[in-house]
Short mmCIF file of C-alpha atoms in Angstrom, two decimals:
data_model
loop_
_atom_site.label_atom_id
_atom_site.label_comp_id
_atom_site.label_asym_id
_atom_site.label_seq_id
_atom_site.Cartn_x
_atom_site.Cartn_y
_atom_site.Cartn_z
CA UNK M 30 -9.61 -5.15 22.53
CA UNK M 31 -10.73 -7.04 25.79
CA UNK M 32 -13.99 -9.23 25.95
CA UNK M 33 -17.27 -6.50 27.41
CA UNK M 34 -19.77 -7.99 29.83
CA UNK M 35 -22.21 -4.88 29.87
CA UNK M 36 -23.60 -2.29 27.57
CA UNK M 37 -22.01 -0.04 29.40
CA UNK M 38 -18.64 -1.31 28.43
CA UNK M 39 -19.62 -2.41 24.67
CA UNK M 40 -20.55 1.22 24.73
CA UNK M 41 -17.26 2.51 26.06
CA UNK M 42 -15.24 -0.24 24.19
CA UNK M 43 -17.13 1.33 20.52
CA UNK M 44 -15.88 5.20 21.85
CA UNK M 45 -12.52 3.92 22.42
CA UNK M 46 -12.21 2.71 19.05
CA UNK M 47 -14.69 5.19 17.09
CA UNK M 48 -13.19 8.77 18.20
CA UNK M 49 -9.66 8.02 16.86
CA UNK M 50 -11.52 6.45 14.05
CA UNK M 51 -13.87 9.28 12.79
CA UNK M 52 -10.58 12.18 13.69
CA UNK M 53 -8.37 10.19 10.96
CA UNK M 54 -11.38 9.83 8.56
CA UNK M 55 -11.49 13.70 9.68
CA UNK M 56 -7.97 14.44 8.65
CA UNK M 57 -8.71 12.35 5.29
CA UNK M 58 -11.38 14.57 4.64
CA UNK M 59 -8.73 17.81 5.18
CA UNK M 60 -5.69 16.21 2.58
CA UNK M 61 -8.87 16.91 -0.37
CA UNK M 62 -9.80 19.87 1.18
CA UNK M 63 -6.26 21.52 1.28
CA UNK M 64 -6.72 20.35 -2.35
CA UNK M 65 -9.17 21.98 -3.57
CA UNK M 66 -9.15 25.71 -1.36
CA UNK M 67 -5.50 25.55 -2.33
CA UNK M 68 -5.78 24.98 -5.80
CA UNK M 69 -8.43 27.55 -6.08
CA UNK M 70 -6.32 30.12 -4.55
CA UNK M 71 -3.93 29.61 -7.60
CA UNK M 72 -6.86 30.09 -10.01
CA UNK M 73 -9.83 29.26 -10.94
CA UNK M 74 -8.21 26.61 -14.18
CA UNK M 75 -6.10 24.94 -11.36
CA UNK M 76 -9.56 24.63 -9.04
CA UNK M 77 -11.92 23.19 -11.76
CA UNK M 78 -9.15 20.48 -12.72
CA UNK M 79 -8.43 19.34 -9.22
CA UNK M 80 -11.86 18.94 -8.90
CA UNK M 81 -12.51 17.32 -11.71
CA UNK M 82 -9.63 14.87 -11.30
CA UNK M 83 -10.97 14.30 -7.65
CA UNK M 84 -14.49 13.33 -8.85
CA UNK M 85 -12.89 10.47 -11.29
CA UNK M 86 -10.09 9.16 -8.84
CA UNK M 87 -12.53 8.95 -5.58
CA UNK M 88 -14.74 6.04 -6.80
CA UNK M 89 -11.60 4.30 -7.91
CA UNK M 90 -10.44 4.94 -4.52
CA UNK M 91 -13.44 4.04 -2.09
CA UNK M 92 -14.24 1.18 -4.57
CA UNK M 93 -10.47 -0.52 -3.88
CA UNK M 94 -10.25 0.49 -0.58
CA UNK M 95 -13.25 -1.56 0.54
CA UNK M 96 -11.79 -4.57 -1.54
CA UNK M 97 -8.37 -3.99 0.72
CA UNK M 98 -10.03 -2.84 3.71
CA UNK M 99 -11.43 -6.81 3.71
CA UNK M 100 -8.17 -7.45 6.05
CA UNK M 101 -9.80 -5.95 8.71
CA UNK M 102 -12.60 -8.35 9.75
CA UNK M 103 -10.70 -11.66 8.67
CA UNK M 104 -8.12 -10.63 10.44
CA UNK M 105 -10.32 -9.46 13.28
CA UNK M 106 -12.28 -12.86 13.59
CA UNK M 107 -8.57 -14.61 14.00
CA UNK M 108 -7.05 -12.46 16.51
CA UNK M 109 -10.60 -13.63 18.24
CA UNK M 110 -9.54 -17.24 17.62
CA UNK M 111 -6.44 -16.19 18.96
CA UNK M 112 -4.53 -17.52 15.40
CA UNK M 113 -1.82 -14.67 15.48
CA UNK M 114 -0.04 -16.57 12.51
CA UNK M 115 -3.26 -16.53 10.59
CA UNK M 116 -3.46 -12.82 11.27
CA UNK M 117 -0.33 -12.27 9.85
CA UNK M 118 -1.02 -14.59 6.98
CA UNK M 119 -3.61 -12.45 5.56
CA UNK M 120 -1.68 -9.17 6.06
CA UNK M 121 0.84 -9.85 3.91
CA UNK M 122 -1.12 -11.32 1.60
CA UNK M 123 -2.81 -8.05 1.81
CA UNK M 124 -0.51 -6.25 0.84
CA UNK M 125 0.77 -8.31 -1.65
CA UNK M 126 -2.94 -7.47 -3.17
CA UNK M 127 -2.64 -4.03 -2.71
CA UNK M 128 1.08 -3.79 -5.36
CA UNK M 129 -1.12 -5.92 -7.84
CA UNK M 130 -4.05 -3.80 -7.57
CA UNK M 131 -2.10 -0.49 -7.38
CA UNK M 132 0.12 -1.59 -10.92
CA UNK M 133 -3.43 -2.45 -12.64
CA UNK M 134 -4.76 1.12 -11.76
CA UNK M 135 -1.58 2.71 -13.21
CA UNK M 136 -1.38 0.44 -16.38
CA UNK M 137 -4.71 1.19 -17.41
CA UNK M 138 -4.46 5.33 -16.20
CA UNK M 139 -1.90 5.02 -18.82
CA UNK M 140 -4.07 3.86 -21.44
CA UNK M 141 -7.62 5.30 -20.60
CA UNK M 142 -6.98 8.27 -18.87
CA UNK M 143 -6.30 11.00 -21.69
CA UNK M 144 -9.40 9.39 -23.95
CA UNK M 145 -11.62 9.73 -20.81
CA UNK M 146 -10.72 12.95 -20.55
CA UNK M 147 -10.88 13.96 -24.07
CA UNK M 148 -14.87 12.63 -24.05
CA UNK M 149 -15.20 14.88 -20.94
CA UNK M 150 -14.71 17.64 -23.52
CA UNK M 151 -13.50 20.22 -20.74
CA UNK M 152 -11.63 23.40 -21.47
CA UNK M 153 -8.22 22.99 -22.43
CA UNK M 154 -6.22 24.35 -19.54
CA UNK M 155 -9.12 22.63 -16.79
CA UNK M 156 -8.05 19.16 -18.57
CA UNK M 157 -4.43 19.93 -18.66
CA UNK M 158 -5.13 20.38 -15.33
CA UNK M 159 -6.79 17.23 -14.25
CA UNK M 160 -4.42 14.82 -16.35
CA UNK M 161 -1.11 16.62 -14.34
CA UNK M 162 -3.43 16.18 -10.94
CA UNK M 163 -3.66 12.36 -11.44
CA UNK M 164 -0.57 12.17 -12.79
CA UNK M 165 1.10 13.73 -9.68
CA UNK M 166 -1.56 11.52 -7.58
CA UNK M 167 -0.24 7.95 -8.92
CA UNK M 168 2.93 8.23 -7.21
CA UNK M 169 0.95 7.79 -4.01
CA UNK M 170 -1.35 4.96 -5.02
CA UNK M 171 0.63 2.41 -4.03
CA UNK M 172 1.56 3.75 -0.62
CA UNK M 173 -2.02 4.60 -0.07
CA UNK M 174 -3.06 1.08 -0.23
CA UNK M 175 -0.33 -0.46 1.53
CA UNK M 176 -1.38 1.82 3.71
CA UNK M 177 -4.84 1.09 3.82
CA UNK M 178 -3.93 -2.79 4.64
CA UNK M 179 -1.70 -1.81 7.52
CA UNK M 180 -4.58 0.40 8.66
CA UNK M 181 -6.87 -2.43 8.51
CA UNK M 182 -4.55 -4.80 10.93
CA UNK M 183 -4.20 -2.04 12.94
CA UNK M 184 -7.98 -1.62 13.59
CA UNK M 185 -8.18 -5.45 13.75
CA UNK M 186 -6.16 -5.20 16.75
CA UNK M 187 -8.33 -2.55 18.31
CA UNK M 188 -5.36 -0.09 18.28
CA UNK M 189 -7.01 2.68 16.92
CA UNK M 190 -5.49 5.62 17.94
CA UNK M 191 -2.10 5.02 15.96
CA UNK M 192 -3.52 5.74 13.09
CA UNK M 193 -5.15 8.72 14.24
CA UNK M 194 -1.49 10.14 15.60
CA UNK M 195 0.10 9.29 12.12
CA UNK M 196 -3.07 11.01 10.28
CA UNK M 197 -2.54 14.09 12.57
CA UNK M 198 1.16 14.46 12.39
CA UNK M 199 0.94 13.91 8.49
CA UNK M 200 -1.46 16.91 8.10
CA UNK M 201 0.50 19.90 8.71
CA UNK M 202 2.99 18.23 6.06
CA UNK M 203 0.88 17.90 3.49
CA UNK M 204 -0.38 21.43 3.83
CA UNK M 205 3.17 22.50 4.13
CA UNK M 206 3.82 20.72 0.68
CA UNK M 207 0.68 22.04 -1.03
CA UNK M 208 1.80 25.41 -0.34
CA UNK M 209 5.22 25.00 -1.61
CA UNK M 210 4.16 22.84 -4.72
CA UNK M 211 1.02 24.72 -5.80
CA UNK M 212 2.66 28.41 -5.75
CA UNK M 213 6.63 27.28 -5.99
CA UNK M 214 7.92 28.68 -2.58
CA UNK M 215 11.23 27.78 -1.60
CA UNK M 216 12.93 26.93 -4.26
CA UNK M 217 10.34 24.38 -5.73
CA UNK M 218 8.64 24.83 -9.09
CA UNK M 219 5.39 26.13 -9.60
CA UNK M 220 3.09 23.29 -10.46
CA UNK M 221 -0.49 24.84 -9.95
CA UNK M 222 -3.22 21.94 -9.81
CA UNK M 223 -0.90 19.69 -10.67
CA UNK M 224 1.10 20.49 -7.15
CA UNK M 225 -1.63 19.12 -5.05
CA UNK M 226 -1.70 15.58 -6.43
CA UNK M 227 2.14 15.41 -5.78
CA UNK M 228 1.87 16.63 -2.33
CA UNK M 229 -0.65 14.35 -2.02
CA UNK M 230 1.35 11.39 -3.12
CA UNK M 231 4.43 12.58 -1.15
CA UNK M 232 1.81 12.69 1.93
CA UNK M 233 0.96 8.83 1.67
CA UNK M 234 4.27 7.65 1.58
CA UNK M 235 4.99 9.29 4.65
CA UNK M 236 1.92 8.17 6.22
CA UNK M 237 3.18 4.59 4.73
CA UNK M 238 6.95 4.89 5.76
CA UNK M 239 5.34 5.86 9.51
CA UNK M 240 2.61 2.79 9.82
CA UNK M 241 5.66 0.20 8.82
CA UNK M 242 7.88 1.33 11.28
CA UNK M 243 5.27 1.07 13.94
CA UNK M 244 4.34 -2.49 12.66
CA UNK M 245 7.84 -3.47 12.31
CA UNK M 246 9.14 -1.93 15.63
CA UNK M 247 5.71 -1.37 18.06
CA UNK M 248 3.97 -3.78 20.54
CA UNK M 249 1.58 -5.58 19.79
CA UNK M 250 2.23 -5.21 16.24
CA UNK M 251 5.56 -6.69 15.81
CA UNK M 252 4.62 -9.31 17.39
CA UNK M 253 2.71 -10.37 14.47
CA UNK M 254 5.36 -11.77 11.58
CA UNK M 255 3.76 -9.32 9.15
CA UNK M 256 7.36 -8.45 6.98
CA UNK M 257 8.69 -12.01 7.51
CA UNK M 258 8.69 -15.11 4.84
CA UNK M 259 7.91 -12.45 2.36
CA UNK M 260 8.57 -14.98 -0.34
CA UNK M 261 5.64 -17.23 0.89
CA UNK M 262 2.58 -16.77 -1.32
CA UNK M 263 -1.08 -18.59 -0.88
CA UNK M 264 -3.45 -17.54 -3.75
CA UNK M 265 -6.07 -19.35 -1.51
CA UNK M 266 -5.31 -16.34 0.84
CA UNK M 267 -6.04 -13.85 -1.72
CA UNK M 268 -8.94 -15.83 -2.63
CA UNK M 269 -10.55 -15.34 1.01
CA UNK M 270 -9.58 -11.77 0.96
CA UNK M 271 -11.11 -10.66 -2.40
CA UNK M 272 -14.06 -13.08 -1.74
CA UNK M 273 -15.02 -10.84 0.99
CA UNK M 274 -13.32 -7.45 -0.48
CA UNK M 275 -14.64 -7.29 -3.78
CA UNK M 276 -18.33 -6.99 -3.02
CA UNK M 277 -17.83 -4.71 -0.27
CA UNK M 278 -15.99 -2.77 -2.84
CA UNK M 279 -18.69 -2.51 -5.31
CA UNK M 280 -20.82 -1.85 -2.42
CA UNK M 281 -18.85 1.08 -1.80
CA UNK M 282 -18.09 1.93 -5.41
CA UNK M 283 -21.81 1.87 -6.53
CA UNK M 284 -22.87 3.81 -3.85
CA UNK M 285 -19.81 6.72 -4.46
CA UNK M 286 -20.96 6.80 -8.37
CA UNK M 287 -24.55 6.85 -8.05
CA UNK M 288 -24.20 10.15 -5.89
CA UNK M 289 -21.64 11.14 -8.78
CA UNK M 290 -24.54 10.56 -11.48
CA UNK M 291 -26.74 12.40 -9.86
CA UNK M 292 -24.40 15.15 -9.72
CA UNK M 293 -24.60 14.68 -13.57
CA UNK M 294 -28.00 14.36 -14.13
CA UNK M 295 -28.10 17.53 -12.06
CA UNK M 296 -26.27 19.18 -14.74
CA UNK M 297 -29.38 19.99 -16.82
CA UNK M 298 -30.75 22.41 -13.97
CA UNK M 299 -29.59 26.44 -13.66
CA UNK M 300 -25.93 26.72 -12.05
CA UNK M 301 -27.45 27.88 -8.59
CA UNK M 302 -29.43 24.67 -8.82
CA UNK M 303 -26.06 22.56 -9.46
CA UNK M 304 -24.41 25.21 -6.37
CA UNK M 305 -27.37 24.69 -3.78
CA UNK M 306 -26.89 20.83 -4.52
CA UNK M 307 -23.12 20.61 -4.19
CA UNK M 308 -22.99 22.81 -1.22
CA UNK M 309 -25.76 20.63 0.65
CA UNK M 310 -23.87 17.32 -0.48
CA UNK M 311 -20.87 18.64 1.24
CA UNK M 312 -22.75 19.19 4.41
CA UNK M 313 -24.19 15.70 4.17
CA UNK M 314 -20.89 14.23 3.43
CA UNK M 315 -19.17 15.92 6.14
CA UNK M 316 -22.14 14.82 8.48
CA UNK M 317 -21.78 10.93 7.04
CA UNK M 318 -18.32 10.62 8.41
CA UNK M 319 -19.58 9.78 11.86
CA UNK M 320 -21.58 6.75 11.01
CA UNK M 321 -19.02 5.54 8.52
CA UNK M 322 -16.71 5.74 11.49
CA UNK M 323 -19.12 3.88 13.62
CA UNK M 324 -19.54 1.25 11.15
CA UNK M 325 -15.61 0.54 10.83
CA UNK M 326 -15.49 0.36 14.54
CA UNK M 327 -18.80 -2.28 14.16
CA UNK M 328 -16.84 -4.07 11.70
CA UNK M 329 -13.85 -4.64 14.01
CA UNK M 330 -15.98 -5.29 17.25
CA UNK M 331 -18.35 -7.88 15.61
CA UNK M 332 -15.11 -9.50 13.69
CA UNK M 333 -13.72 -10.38 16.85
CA UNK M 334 -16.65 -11.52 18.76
CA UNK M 335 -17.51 -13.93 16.18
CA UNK M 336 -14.08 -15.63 16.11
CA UNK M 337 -14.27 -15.44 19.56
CA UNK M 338 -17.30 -17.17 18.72
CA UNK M 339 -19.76 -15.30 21.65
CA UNK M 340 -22.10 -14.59 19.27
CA UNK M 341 -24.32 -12.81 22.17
CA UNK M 342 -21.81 -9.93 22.44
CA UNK M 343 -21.70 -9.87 18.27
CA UNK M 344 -25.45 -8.92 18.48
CA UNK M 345 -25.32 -6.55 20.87
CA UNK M 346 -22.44 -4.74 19.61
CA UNK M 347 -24.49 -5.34 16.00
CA UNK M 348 -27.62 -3.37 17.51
CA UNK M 349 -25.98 -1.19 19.62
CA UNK M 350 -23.83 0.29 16.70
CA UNK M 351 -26.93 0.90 14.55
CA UNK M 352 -28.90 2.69 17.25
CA UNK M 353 -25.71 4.83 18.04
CA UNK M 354 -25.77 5.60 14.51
CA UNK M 355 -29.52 6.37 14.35
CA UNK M 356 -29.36 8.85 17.57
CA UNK M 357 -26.05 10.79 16.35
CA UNK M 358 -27.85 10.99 12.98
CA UNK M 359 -30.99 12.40 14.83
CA UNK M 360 -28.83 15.01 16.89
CA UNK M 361 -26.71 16.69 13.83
CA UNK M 362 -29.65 16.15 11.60
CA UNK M 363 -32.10 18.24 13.71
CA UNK M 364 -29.34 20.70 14.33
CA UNK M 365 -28.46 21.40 10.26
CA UNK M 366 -31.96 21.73 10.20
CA UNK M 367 -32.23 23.96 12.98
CA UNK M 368 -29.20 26.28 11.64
CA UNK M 369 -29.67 25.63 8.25
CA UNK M 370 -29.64 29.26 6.88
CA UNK M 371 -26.34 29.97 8.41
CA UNK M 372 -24.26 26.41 7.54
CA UNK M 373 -25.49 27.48 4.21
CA UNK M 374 -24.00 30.78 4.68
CA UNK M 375 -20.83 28.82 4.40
CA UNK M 376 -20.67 27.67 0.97
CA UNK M 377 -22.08 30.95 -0.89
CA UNK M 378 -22.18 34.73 -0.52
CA UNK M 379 -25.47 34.80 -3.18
CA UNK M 380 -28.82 35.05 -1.66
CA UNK M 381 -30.67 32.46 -4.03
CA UNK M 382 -27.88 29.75 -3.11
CA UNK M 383 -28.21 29.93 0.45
CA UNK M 384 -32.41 29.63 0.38
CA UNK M 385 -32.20 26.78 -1.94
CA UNK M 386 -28.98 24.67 -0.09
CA UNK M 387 -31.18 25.72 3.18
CA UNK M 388 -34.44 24.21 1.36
CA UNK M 389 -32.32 20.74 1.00
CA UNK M 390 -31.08 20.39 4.03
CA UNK M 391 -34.62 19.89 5.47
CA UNK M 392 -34.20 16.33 3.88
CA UNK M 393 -30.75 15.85 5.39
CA UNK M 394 -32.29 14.64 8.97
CA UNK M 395 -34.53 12.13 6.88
CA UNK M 396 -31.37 11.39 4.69
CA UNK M 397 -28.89 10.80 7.53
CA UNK M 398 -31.29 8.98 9.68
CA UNK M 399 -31.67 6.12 6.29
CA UNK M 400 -27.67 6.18 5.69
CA UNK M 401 -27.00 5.69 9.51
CA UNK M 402 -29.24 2.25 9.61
CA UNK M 403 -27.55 1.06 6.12
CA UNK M 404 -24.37 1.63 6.58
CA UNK M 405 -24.22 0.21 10.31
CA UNK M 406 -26.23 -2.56 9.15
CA UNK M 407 -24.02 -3.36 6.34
CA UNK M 408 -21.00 -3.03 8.60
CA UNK M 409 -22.04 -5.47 11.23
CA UNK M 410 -23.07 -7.84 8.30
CA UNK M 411 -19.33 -7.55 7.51
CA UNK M 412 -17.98 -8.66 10.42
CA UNK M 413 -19.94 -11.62 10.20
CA UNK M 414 -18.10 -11.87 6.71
CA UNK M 415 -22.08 -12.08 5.51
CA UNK M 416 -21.32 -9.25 2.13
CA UNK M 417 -22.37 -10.84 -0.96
CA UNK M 418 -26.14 -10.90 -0.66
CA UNK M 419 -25.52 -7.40 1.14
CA UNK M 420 -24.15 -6.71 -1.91
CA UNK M 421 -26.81 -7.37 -3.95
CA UNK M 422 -29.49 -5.85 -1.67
CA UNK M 423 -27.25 -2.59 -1.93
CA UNK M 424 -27.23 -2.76 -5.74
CA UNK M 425 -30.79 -2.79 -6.39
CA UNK M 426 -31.28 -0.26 -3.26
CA UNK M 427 -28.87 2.38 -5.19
CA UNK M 428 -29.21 1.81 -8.61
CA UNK M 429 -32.95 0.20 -9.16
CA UNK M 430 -34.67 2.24 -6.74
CA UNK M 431 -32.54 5.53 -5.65
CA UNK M 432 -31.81 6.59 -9.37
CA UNK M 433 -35.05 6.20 -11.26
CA UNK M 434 -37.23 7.50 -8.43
CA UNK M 435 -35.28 10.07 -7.87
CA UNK M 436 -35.51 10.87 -11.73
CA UNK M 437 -39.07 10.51 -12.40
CA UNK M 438 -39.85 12.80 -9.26
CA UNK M 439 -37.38 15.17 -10.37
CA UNK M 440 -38.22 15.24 -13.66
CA UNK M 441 -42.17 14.00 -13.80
CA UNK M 442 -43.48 16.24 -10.55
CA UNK M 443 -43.10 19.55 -9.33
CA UNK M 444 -40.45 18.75 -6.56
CA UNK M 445 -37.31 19.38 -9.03
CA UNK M 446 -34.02 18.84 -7.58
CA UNK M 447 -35.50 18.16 -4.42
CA UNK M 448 -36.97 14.78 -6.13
CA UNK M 449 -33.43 13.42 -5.68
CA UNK M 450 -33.40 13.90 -2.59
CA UNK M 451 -36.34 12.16 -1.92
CA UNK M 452 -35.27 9.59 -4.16
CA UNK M 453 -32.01 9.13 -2.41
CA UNK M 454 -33.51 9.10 1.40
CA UNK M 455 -36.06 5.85 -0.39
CA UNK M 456 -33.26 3.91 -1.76
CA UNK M 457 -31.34 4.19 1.49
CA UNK M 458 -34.37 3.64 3.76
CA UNK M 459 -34.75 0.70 1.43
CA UNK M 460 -31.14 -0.36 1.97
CA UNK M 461 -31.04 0.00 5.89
CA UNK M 462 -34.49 -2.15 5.60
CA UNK M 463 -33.02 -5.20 3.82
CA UNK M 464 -29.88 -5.02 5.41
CA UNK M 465 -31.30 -5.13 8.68
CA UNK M 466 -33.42 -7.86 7.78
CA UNK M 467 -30.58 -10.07 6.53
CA UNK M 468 -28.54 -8.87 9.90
CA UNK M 469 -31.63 -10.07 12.17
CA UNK M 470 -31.53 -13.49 9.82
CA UNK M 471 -28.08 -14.47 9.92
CA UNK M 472 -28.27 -13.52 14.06
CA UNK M 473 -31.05 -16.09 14.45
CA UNK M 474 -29.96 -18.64 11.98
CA UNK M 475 -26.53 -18.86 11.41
CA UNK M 476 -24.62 -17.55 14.67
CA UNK M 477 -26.81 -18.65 17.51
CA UNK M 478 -25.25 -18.32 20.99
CA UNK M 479 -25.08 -22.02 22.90
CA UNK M 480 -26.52 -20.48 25.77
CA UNK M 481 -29.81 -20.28 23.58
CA UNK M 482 -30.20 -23.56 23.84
#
């Protein structure tokens, strides 16, 4: 990353860094859906299990990620201050997080996994299914976060695009070994469901073995004594990292599981209800990949302006993210609108499933427009390291006033399912309100440029 003097580089430097960005969260995005269309080629068993064990390990996942993915703006706000030992520093100490997180996941997947499942009360072979899934998966947890740290110096750095070239080239090999695992070609057995979360696992420690030979052997990268002293150990290290990781991953994990509950409280409606919703979801999802993509680039950009310490260039990279955000979210949000009908087309063959996924997706351009000003908002806020009153504000956006007014219009007016909708676009409008707030705030309290004065 170089120091901008214009919007019309801040703008250019934010491309640079988003496009590789939002084509690995892209390819991400492709590793579950090989999953799942792969699985569900073997069967219908093997497809309801994968998802199922999908829907239980992806808050786990997003939730720890955003505690690991902390490296990125600490280390981000160093290189600004030029500290490349520092940056280092909290690498390793990064990863060093990232073994003792991924052993507590698998100790207590041990313990709780088959009684969670058992509650679940699914059908015999779809639970089978699910426990051989996440069984296959754990092999790959601890690559994935090691992973996830190396990721997050990467981005720190500004290099974006290696990450996007390993995420590409791991692709084809992880459809390769669904095929072979899921259906036993070549010699390999036939695993079903089960296949998929061992392809899976053998995908991340090839993405892992690929990201620490760059690191190790790569400019700028090696540069940066990441792999050396491995015996030196600061808890206060950890300390800054989870200080600023843990609630950005509860931001992330409460946000994951109270579109997971809705999902459930969803449940009580006719199955072309639960279809329409799922299908629309997806389309949102999909759609929500650019902004989150935005916001990792804000994350970085602001990080290293603020060690820098120009806090002018912070601000305008803060602002300038958001309303980037707000017009892409415009753009696709007016087009799925627009083409509704036929995206629906997509996910269903039946009639009464396309008119009703088309009748959501009128609230998707109100919907993305909300999550585009959060989640920009928040980002910035973490590259200022400003996340625990973020935190909050996101709590009681999601939980106190997305859920229950998404509930009593659902289930107290004649919207129906769309009342969650509505309730979901207010708790996010609410969200990207108080977050901006806070961002505007900090900007004119706590990082105010010396040429202000």
């Amino acid at each position: 990353m170089n120091q901008t003097f214009t919007l019309k580089e801040k703008t250019k430097q934010i491309l640079i860094l988003l496009i590789p960005i939002l084509i690995t969260q892209l390819g991400m995005f492709s590793m579950v859906f090989f999953n799942t269309i792969m699985s569900g080629k073997f069967n219908s068993t093997a497809l309801a299990g994968v998802a199922i064990g999908s829907s239980i390990w992806s808050p786990i996942f997003t939730g720890i990620s955003g505690i690991l993915l902390a490296v990125s703006p600490i280390a981000a706000q160093r290189f600004g201050e030029k500290k490349s030992n520092e940056v280092a520093s909290i690498v390793k100490h990064g990863i060093y997080l990232s073994i003792l997180i991924a052993s507590l996941v698998i100790i207590f997947g041990c313990f709780l996994l088959d009684p969670f499942l058992d509650k679940m009360k699914l059908p015999t072979g779809v639970q089978d299914t699910a426990f051989d899934y996440l069984v296959g998966l754990s092999y790959g947890i601890l690559p994935l976060f090691i992973f996830n740290v190396l990721r997050s110096f990467i981005y720190a750095l500004g290099k974006t695009r290696v990450i996007m070239i390993i995420m590409l080239l791991s692709l084809p090999a992880n459809f390769f070994l669904n095929y072979v695992l899921i259906f036993g070609k070549l010699g390999f057995p036939e695993l079903g469901g089960a296949g998929a979360g061992y392809a899976t696992s053998f995908t991340y420690l090839a993405i892992m073995l690929m990201t620490v030979f760059i690191v190790r052997t790569q400019e700028p990268f090696s540069s940066y004594p990441v792999f050396a002293n491995i015996k030196e150990f600061s808890w206060d290290k950890c300390k800054e990292i989870l200080k600023i990781g843990v609630p950005m991953g509860l931001s992330t994990f409460f946000e994951t599981s109270m579109f997971a509950l809705v999902t459930i409280l969803l449940s009580k409606f006719n199955v072309t209800t639960i279809a329409a919703y799922q299908s629309a979801l997806n389309i949102v999802s999909f759609l929500y990949m650019i902004p989150i993509s935005i916001s990792t680039a804000l994350t970085v950009l602001v990080g290293y302006e603020v060690g820098a310490r120009r806090y002018k260039d912070a601000k305008q990279y803060s602002w300038l993210g958001v309303y980037l955000a707000i017009l892409i979210a415009v753009v696709t949000g007016l087009l799925v609108v627009i083409f509704r009908y036929q995206v629906a087309g997509f996910y269903s063959n039946e009639t009464a499933v396309i008119n009703l996924t088309a009748n959501f997706l009128i609230f998707a351009l109100f919907f993305q427009i909300c999550d585009a000003i959060q989640a920009t908002a928040q980002a910035a806020l973490r590259g200022y390291k400003d996340v625990n009153l973020a935190f909050i504000m996101s709590l009681i956006a999601y939980w106190l006033i997305c859920l229950p007014a998404g509930y009593l219009l659902a289930n107290y007016t004649s919207l129906g399912a769309r009342g969650y909708w509505i309730g979901l676009t207010i708790g996010l409008l609410a969200a990207g309100i108080a977050l901006s707030i806070r961002l505007i705030y900090i900007q004119r309290r706590k990082f105010v440029s010396v040429e202000n004065f």
